[in-house]
Every structure is written in C-alpha cells, then in structure tokens.
XYZ file of C-alpha atoms in Angstrom:
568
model
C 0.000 0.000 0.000
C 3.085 2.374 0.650
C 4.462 1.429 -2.439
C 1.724 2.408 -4.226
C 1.010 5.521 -2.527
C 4.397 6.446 -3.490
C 4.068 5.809 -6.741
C 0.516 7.921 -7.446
C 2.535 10.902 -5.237
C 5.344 11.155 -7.655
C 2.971 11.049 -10.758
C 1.007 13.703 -8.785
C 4.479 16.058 -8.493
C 5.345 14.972 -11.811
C 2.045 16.435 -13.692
C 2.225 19.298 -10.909
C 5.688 20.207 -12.852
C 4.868 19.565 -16.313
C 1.929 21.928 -15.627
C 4.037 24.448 -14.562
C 6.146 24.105 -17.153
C 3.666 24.649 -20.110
C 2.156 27.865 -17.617
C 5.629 29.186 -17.934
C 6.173 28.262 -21.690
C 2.984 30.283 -22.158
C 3.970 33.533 -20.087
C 7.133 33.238 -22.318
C 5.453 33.711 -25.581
C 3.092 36.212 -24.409
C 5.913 38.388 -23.109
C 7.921 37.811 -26.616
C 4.044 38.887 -27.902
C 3.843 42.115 -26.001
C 7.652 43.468 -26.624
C 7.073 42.890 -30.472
C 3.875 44.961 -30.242
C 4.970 47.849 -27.627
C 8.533 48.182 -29.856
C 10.571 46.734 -26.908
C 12.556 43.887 -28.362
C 16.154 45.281 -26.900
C 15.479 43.050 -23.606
C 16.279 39.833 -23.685
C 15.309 38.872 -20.188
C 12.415 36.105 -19.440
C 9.581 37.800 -18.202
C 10.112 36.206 -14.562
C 13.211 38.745 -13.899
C 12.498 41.732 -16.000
C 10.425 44.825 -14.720
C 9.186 45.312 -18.686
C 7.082 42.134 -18.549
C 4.977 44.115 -15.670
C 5.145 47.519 -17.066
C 3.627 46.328 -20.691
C 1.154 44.258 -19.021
C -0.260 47.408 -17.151
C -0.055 49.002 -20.779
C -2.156 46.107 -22.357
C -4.761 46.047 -19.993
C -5.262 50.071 -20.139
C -3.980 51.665 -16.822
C -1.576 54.101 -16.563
C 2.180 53.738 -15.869
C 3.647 55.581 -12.658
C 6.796 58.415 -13.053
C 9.234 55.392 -12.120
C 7.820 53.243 -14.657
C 7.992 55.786 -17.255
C 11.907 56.541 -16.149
C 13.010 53.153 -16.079
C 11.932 53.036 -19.922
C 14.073 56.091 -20.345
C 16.686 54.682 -18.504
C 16.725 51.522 -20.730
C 16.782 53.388 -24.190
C 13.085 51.887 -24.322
C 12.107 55.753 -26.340
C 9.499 53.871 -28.635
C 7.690 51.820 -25.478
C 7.603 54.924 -24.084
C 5.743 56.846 -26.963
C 3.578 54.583 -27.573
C 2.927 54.562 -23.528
C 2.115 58.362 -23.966
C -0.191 57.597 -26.832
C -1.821 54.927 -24.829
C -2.132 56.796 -21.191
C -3.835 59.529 -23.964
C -6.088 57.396 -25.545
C -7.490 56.077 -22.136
C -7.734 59.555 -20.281
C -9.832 60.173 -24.445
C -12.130 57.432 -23.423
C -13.022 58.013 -20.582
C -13.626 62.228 -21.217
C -15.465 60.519 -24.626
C -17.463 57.786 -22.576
C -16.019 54.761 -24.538
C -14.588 53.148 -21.392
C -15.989 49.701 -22.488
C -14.523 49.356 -25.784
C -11.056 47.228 -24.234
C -7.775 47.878 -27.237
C -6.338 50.905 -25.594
C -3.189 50.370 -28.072
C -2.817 53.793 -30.143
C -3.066 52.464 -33.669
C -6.909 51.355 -32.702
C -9.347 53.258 -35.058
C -11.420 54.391 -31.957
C -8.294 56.386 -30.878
C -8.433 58.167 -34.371
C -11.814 58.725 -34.023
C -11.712 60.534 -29.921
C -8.754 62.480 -31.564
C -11.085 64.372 -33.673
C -13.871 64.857 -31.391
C -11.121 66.633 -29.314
C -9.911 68.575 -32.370
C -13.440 69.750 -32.762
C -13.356 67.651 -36.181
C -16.496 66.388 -38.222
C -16.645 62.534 -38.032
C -17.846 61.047 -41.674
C -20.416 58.635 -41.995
C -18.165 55.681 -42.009
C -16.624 56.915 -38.334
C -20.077 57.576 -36.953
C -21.324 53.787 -38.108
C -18.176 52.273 -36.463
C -19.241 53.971 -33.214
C -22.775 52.457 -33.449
C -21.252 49.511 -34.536
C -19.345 48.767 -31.756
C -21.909 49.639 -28.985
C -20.368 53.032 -28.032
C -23.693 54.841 -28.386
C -22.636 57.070 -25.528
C -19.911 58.194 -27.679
C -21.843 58.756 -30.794
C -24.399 60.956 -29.063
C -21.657 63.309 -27.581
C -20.165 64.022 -31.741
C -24.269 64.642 -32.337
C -24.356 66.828 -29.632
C -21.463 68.143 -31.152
C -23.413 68.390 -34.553
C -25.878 70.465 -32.845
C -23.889 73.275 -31.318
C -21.468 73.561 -34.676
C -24.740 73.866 -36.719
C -26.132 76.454 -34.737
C -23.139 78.356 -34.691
C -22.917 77.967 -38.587
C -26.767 79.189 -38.768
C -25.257 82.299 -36.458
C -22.518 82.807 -38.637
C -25.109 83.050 -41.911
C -26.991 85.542 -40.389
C -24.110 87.530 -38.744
C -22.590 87.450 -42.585
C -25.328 87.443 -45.199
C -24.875 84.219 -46.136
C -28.421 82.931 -45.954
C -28.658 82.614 -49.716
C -26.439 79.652 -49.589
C -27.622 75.904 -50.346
C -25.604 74.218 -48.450
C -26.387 73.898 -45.158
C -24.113 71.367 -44.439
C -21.298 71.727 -41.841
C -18.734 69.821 -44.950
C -19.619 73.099 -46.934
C -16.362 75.472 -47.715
C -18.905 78.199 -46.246
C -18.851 76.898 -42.596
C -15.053 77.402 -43.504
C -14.682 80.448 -44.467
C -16.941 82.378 -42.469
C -15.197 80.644 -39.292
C -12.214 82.112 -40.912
C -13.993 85.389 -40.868
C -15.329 85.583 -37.746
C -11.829 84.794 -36.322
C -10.393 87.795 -38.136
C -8.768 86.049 -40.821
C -7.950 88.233 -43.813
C -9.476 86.186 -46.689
C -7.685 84.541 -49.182
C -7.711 85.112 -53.001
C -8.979 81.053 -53.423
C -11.677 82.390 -51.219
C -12.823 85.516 -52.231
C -13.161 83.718 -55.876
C -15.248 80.796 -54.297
C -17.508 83.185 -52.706
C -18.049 85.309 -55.852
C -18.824 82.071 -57.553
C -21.705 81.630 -55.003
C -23.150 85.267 -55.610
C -21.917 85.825 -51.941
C -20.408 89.666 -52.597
C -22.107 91.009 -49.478
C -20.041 88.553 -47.234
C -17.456 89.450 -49.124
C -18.297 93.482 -48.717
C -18.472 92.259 -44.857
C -15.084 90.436 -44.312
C -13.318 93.257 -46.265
C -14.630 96.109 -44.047
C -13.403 94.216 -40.993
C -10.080 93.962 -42.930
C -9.729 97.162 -43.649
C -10.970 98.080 -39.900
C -8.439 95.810 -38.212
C -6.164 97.291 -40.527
C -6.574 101.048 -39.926
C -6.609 100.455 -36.005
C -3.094 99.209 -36.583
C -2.056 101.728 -38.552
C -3.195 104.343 -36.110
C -1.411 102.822 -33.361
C 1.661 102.070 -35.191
C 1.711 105.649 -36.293
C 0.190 107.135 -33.189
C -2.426 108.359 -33.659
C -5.009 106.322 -31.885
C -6.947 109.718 -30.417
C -8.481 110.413 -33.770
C -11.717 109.817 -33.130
C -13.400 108.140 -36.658
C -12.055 104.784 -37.011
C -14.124 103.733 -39.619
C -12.477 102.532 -42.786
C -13.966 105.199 -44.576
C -12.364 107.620 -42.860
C -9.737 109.771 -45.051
C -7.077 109.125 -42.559
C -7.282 105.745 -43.153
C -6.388 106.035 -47.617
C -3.671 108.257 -46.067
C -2.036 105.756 -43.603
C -2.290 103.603 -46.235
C 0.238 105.764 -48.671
C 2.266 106.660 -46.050
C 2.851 102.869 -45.319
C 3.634 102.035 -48.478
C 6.217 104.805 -49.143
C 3.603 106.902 -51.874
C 3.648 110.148 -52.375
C 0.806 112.338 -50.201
C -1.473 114.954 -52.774
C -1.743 118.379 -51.600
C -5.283 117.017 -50.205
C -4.172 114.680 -48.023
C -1.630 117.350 -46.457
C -4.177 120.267 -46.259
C -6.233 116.906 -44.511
C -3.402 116.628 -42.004
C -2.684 120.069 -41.667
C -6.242 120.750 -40.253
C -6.148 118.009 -38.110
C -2.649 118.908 -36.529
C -1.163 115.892 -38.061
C 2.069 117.264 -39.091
C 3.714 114.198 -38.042
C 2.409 112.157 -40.354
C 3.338 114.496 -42.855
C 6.938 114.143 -41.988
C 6.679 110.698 -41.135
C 5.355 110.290 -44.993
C 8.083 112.583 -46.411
C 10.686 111.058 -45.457
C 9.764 107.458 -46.274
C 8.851 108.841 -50.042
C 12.236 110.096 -50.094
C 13.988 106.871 -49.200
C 11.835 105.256 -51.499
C 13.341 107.213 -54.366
C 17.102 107.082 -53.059
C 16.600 103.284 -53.439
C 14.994 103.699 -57.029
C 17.982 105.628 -57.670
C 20.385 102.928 -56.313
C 18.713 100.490 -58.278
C 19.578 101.759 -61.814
C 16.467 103.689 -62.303
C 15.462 107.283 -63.536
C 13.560 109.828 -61.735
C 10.458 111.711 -63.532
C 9.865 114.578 -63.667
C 6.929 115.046 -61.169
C 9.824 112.866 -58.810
C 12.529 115.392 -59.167
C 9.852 118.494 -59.005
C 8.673 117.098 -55.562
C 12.275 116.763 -54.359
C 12.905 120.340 -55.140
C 10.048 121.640 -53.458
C 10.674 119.548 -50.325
C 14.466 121.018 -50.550
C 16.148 117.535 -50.848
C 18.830 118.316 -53.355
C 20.924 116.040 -51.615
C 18.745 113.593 -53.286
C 18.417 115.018 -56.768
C 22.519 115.398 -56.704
C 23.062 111.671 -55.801
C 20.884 110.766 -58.501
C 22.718 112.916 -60.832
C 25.576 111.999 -60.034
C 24.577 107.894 -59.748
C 23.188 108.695 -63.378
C 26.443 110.113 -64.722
C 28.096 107.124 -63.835
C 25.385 104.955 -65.403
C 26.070 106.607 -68.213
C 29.533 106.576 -68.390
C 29.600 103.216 -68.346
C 26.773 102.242 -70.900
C 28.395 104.577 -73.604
C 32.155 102.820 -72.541
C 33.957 105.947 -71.210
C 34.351 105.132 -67.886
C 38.014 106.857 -68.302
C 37.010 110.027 -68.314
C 37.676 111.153 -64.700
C 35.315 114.094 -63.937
C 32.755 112.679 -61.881
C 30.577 115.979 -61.215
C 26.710 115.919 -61.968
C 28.061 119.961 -63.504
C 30.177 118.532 -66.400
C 28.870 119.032 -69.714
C 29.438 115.605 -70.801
C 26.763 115.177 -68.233
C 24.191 117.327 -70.101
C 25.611 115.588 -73.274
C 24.494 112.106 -72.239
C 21.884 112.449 -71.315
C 20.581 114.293 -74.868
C 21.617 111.067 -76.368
C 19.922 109.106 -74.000
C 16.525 110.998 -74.719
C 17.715 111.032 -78.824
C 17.605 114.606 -78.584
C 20.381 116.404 -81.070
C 23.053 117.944 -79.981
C 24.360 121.156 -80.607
C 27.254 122.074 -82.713
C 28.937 123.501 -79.409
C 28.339 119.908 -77.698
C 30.114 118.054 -81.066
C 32.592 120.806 -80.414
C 33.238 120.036 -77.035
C 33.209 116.122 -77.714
C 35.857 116.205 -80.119
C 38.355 118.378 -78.027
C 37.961 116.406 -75.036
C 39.609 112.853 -74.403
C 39.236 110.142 -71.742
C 42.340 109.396 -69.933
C 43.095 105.555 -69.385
C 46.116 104.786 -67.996
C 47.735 101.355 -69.951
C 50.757 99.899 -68.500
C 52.950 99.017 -71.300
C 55.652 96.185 -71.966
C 57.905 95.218 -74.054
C 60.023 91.866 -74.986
C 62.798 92.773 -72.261
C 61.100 94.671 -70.036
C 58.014 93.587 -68.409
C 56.071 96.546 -67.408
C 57.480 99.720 -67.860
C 55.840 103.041 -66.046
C 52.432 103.651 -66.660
C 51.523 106.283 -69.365
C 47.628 107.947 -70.658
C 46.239 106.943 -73.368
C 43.430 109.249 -74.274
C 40.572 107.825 -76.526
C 38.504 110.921 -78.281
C 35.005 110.989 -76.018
C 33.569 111.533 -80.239
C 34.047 108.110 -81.136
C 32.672 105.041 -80.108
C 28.971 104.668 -79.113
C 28.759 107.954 -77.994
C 29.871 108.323 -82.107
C 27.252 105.825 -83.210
C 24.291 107.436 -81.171
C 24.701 110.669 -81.683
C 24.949 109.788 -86.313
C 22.099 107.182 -85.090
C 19.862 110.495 -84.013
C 20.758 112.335 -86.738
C 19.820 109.658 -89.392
C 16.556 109.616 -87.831
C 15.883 113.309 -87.770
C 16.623 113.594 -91.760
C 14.463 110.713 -92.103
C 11.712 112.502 -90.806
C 12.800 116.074 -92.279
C 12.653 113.941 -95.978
C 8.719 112.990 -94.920
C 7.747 116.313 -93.732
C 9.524 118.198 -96.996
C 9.756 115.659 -99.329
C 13.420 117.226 -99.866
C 15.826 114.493 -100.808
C 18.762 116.280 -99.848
C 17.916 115.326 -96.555
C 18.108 111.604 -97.811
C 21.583 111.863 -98.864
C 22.328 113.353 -95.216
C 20.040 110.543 -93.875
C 22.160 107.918 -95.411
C 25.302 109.676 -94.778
C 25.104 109.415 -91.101
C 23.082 105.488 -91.291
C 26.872 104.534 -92.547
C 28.587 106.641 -90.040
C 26.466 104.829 -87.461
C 27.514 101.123 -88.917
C 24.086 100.871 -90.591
C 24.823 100.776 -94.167
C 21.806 98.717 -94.830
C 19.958 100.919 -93.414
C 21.423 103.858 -95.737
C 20.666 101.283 -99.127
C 17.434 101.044 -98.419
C 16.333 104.587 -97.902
C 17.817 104.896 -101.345
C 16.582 101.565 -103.144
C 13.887 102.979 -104.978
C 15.184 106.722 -106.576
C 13.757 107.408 -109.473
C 17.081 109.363 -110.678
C 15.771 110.289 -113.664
C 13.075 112.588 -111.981
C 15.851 114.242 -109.886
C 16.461 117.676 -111.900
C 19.872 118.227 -109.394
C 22.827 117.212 -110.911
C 24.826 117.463 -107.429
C 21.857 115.773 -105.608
C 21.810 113.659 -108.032
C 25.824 113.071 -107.293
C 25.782 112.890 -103.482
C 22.374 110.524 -103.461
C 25.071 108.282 -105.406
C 28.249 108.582 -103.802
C 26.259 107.978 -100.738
C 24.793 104.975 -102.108
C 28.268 103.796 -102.908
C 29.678 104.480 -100.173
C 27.150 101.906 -98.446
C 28.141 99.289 -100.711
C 31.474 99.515 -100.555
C 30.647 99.398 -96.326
C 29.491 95.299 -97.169
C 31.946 94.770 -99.661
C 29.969 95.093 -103.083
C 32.329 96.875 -104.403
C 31.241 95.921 -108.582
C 27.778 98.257 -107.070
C 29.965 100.312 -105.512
C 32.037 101.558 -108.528
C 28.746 101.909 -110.219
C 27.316 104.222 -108.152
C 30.471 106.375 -108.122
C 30.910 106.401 -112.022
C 27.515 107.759 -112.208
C 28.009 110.542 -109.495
C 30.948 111.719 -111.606
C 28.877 111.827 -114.849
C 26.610 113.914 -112.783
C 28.908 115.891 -111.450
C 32.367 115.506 -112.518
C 33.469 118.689 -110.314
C 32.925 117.123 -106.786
C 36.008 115.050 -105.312
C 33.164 113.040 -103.541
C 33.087 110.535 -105.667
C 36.600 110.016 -106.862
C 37.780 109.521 -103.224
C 35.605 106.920 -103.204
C 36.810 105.114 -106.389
C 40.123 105.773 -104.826
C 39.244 103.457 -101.769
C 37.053 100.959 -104.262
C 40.711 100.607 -105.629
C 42.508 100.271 -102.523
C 40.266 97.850 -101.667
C 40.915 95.993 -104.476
C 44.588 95.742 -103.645
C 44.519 98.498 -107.297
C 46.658 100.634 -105.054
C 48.431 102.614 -108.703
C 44.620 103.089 -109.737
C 43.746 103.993 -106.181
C 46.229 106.759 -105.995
C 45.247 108.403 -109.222
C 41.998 108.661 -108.012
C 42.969 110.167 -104.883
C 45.071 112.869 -107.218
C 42.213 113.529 -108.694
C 40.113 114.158 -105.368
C 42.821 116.706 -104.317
C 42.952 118.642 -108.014
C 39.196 119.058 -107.019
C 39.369 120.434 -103.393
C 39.821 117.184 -101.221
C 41.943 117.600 -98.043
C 45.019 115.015 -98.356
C 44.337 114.117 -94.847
C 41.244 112.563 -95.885
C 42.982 110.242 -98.326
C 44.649 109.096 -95.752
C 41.822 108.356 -93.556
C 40.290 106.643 -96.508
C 43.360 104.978 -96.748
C 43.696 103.799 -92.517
C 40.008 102.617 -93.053
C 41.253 99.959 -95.151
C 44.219 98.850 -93.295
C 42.092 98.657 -90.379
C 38.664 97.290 -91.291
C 40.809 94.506 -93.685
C 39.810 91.051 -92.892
C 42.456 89.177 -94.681
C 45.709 89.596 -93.217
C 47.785 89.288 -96.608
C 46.243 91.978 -97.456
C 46.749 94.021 -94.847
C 50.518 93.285 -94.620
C 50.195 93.499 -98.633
C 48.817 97.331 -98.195
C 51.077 98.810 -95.460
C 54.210 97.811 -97.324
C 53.018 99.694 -100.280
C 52.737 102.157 -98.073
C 55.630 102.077 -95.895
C 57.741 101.797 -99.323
C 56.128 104.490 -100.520
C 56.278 107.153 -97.960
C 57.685 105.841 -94.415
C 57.377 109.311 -92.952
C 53.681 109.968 -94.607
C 52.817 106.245 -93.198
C 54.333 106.013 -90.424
C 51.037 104.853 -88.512
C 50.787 102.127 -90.110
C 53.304 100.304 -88.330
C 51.277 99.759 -85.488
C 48.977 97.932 -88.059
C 52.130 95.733 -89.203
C 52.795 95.150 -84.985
C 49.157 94.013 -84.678
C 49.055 91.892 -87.497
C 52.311 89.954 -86.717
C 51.109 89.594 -83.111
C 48.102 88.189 -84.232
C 50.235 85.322 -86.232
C 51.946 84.276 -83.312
C-alpha cells in the first residue's frame, strides 16, 4: 500500500511540474508577444526577472504607468515603449472624457483612438466613423459628436446671419462656407482662393463684410503704429485711413491729403510720410532707375537736393559706363558731358557747341605698357577721343533719324543723302541702301543731288563689300557731277580695296585737283588697313605704303605690330 502511494505521489508532483512548465512556456510567448507589439525587443530577459514584462502588461490592460515606470523606460533606451505609452495613457484619459470606457484595445493604432482624436480637435466625423461607433456599442460616444453636430450647426446658422450668407444651399457643416466664415469671424484676412469661391456663389455682401473688418483691423493698426489712436473716426472710410495707407507704403501724399493733415494737426504724419517717399526714391535711384519729372519736381520743393545730386551723379556714372567711357575722370553731376548724355539718352540732337566740345575732349586711361625685355614699364595715358565710339554711333544714329523725318515732312531728298550719310557713319549701311533703293534718278532735276544721293549709295556698298555696285554708283556721281572730289575719293578706296593701289592713288590725285583735303585720303586709306579682314592683305597694303612714304605712313606700323602679333 506504501508502495503504491508512493508511486501515485510522484505522478502527482510529476504532472504538478509539467503543468508548470507549459504555464511558464505560455507567459514566455506572451511576453515575446507584447515586446514585439509595444517596440521593446532590446530586452532579452524572461519575463520572470524583468520589470518590462509588468510595465507592458499594465499598458495592455489600459492603466496608466507611474513616473518610475515611465523613467526606467528612459533609462533603458526603451524611447518607442515609451511613446507609444504616452499615446496609450492619452487614448485612455480620451475614453473616458469621450465615454467609450468599455470598448477594451487601448493600443494607439486602434481606429477608436483616431476617431476621440477628432472629437477633441473639434473635427467632423464622416459617416463611415459615426457607423463604427454604433457599430461597436459606443452609443454614448456617438451621441456626444451629435451633440457636437448640434452646437457647430447652430453656430454655422449664427454665422449666416451675422454674414449674409443665408442665400447659400448648403447647409451642411462639410460646406467650404462653414469654412470660411469661421475664418472670418476669427479675423482672418481672406484669401484670393476664397474671395473667388464666394463670388462664384453670388456671396459679394459677405465678401463686402469680411473686407470692411479687414480694412478696420487694418486702420486700427495703422493708427497705433503711427500714433495716432486719439483720432476719433475709425471707420475705414475715414480719409485718414487712404492716407495711412500711402504713407505705409512709401507713396507720395497729394496736396489734399496734407491740407487733410494740416487741419487736423497731423504734421507728423506728414513728416513721417516725407521722409519714407524720399527713401523710397534714393533706393529707385540705387537700383539703376530714372527719376520723372513730377519725382525730381517734388524733391525740389521739399528742398532735398541732396537727393536730386546723388541721382545725378549715380546717373552720370550709369552713363559713363553704358556709352564705354568710364576713363574720363570728372565725376561731377556739372560737367557738360553730363548734359551731353543724357541728350543722347533721350535722342535729342546735340548742338554744334556739344560736337565741339566732344571732339576736343579725351578720356584718360592709364595702360601699363611692356615690351620683350622689359616687363612693365611706367604707366603712361592713353586718351581715346570721347567723339568716337557709341557715344559716335548714337549721336549719327539720331541724326539719321531726324533727316528721315525732315525727308517725310519736306519731301526734300537732300535730306536723304544726309540721312544715309550718317546710317553709314552709325555702322548701318543697310539701313542707308534702303532709304535709297527705290530713286527714281531720272526725276531728280539736281545734278549734285543727283551726285551725293550716289556717292552715298556707294559708299554703303562699298561698307558690305559690293564693291562691282559700288564703282557703279560712283561712275555715275561723276557723270553727274564731274566737279565734286566726292566721288573720286571713293573710287580711290574701291581701288585700294581691291589691292589696285596705282589706280587707287590716281583717283585720290584727282580728289585733291578738285578740293579734297590730303588728310582725308589718308583716312580713306587707314580705313582699309584697319577694317581689312584678310591679313595678306593688310601686310600686302602697309608695305606699299611704308615703301612708298615711311614718314607719310608712319602709322601704319602699329597695323604691321598688330598683325604679326596676331600670327603668333
């Protein structure tokens, strides 16, 4: 009997352990189970000597952790268990403020959570949210977002009336009205996107609404920024307000807003608006940017010639630099190159005394030369004629134009031949050919118009290198008039061109037997060298020239230097 009480005691201890054994097993895998879903795999304790086990079981069944619990997290780099603890101690304190105490997941991904966060964001459930609540037995829940449906459709009623939007359809609280006039009544400025929509609804009067308490919230900063919160009217009607408004943005005040301030003893404003217009038009001026008339007028009369100076001077400099003659050194707004500039700017002629004055004067550059043994020697000025240049293109540019319009007012075609003259001089000898293209010579009774319409002509040609059209034109001037050296200077270049330099020279002879100045040969002459495109030719013409008169030519060695250091 022992023996077999024995026996049944040890099967007894035996199932006891193997019990225990699978009850452990068990605790194991739900402990593996919660770590995985709280984000706590770093500990790889069993669950019998670990404080985590504990501290996710409290977050599983929906109580709260304590401070220590919540620092020993921290204190094992557990920063995930312990957000999602903070989401979870949230979501519980949600449903119990929400009534939804009996629904059981309290882990933060549960769609209920998503659901109590909008209720506390003051959100609109959809239909799909609201079924889910029924669903799911949390009626208690569903009534409190109806009740909550109540109050926000009341208020949206309010807001209708309060904003003459009563017109409106949609009553719903989804509408983009409910939107907007919340944005309203919160003193939101409106948005473009919503100003549109509401104009699309035939809503102007809300929009009439929201604008006036814009422009009221507006002008009552605008008085206290510029203070002058005493004034009394603080509509946005009020005159004052238009006038803030300028001075704000840096405009201008009209003698009626002034004589307005004046009357109201609001010279500070006045001031205050001054002096902001005037920085507004010493940064237009540092910009790049002309002043107008009515802009320089006001200056003067508000006695800020400081201001009209820099601009002069910042417009000199301008200037200078667009028509490349940055070298000249007088910088003073008084200097007649100064006045000169800006005529060309406006394409207003000059005078003879300013073509004078432009061909006297020089800029002054200084140019540090060298040489094959001597690197840089001292530096010397080399002064470029200010008549040259663009300042030379703009001002034969202007002049073309003028004749052009003097030969459509007159219908005198001597002012053609001028016309054309100065299109070549300003590097538009296309320009010159056409204006020309269509003479009818034969019904000019001139000889010597006749002539210089020609010479002109050919001169263009010879400009783009027809020079077959160009000795036409010249033949024919001297048939009409075989007294003018016009044209035989320029069969003298056509020649010259040609590399005809014997021909070329009798033609010049022939220019000076009938009044032409030698010097212009010459220049004639240079024009080749320089304007040559072929360098064979160039070298070909300044040896002639060289062997023919060394002194006479001296010039163009600088040609020869150029040429060779262009070879190397």
């Amino acid at each position: 009997m022992k023996e077999y009480e024995l026996v049944k005691t040890l099967k007894a201890i035996k199932q006891e352990q193997q019990h225990r054994f699978q009850e452990f097993g068990n605790l194991e895998f739900e402990f593996s189970k919660l770590k995985s879903k709280y984000k706590a795999t770093k500990d790889n304790v069993s669950w019998q000597s670990s404080r985590l086990y504990f501290i996710l079981l409290k977050l599983e069944s929906g109580d709260f952790l304590t401070d220590s619990d919540v620092k020993w997290l921290r204190a094992n780099g557990l920063h995930e268990t312990n957000q999602i603890a903070q989401e979870a101690n949230r979501f519980t304190q949600l449903k119990s403020k929400y009534k939804a105490t009996q629904y059981q997941d309290s882990y933060p991904e549960s769609k209920l959570y998503q659901i109590l966060k909008k209720l506390e964001l003051a959100e609109r459930l959809n239909n799909s949210e609201y079924n889910w609540l029924l669903n799911n037995q949390l009626l208690e829940t569903a009534e409190i977002f109806k009740q909550h449906e109540s109050v926000e459709e009341a208020k949206f009623a309010e807001l209708r009336d309060k904003y003459q939007a009563n017109t409106h359809s949609d009553l719903s609280l989804s509408s983009s009205l409910y939107t907007i006039l919340q944005n309203i009544d919160t003193k939101n400025n409106l948005s473009e996107s919503e100003i549109n929509w509401l104009q699309q609804q035939g809503l102007s009067e809300t929009i009439a609404i929201a604008q006036e308490l814009q422009q009221t919230r507006d002008f009552a900063a605008l008085r206290a920024k510029y203070k002058v919160t005493h004034y009394e009217d603080s509509s946005s009607k009020s005159h004052l307000y238009k006038i803030l408004k300028r001075v704000e943005l840096s405009n201008q005040l009209g003698e009626q807003d002034i004589n307005f301030l004046k009357k109201r003893k609001l010279t500070e404003i006045i001031e205050i608006a001054n002096e902001k217009y005037a920085s507004t038009l010493k940064y237009k001026i540092d910009l790049g940017e002309l002043l107008n008339e009515s802009e320089i007028e006001w200056l003067k009369n508000n006695k800020r010639e400081d201001i009209i100076i820099h601009a002069q001077q910042k417009q000199f400099a301008a200037l200078k630099s667009k028509y490349d003659i940055l070298g000249y050194q007088d910088k003073s707004h008084t200097s007649l190159l100064y006045t000169i500039l800006q005529k060309l700017e406006l394409k207003e002629r000059l005078e003879p005394t300013d073509v004078a004055w432009l061909q006297e004067n020089k800029t002054e550059v200084p140019q540090a030369t060298y040489s094959y043994y001597r690197w840089q020697e001292e530096p010397k000025y080399q002064g470029t004629k200010l008549f040259s240049g663009k300042i030379w293109i703009a001002y034969h540019t202007i002049e073309a134009n003028f004749y052009e319009e003097e030969f459509k007012r007159t219908d005198n075609k001597w002012n053609l031949a001028n016309a054309s003259s100065h299109w070549r001089k300003a590097d538009e000898s296309e320009q010159a050919l056409q204006l020309t293209n269509n003479l009818e010579f034969d019904k000019i009774k001139e000889n010597k118009l006749k002539s210089a319409l020609l010479t002109s002509r050919g001169g263009a040609f010879r400009d783009i290198e027809k020079l077959d059209k160009a000795e036409n034109c010249a033949r024919q001037a001297i048939e009409y008039q075989p007294k003018s050296h016009h044209p035989y200077t320029l069969m003298g270049a056509i020649c010259f061109e040609r590399r005809q330099y014997s021909d070329g020279e009798h033609w010049f002879q022939e220019a000076i037997k009938r009044g032409a100045n030698p010097r212009d040969m010459d220049s004639e002459i240079k024009r080749v060298v320089k304007n040559a495109k072929d360098e064979n030719k160039r070298r070909e013409v300044i040896e002639y020239l060289l062997k023919k008169d060394s002194q006479r030519y001296a010039w163009a060695k600088s040609y020869l230097k150029k040429s060779s250091d262009n070879d190397k």
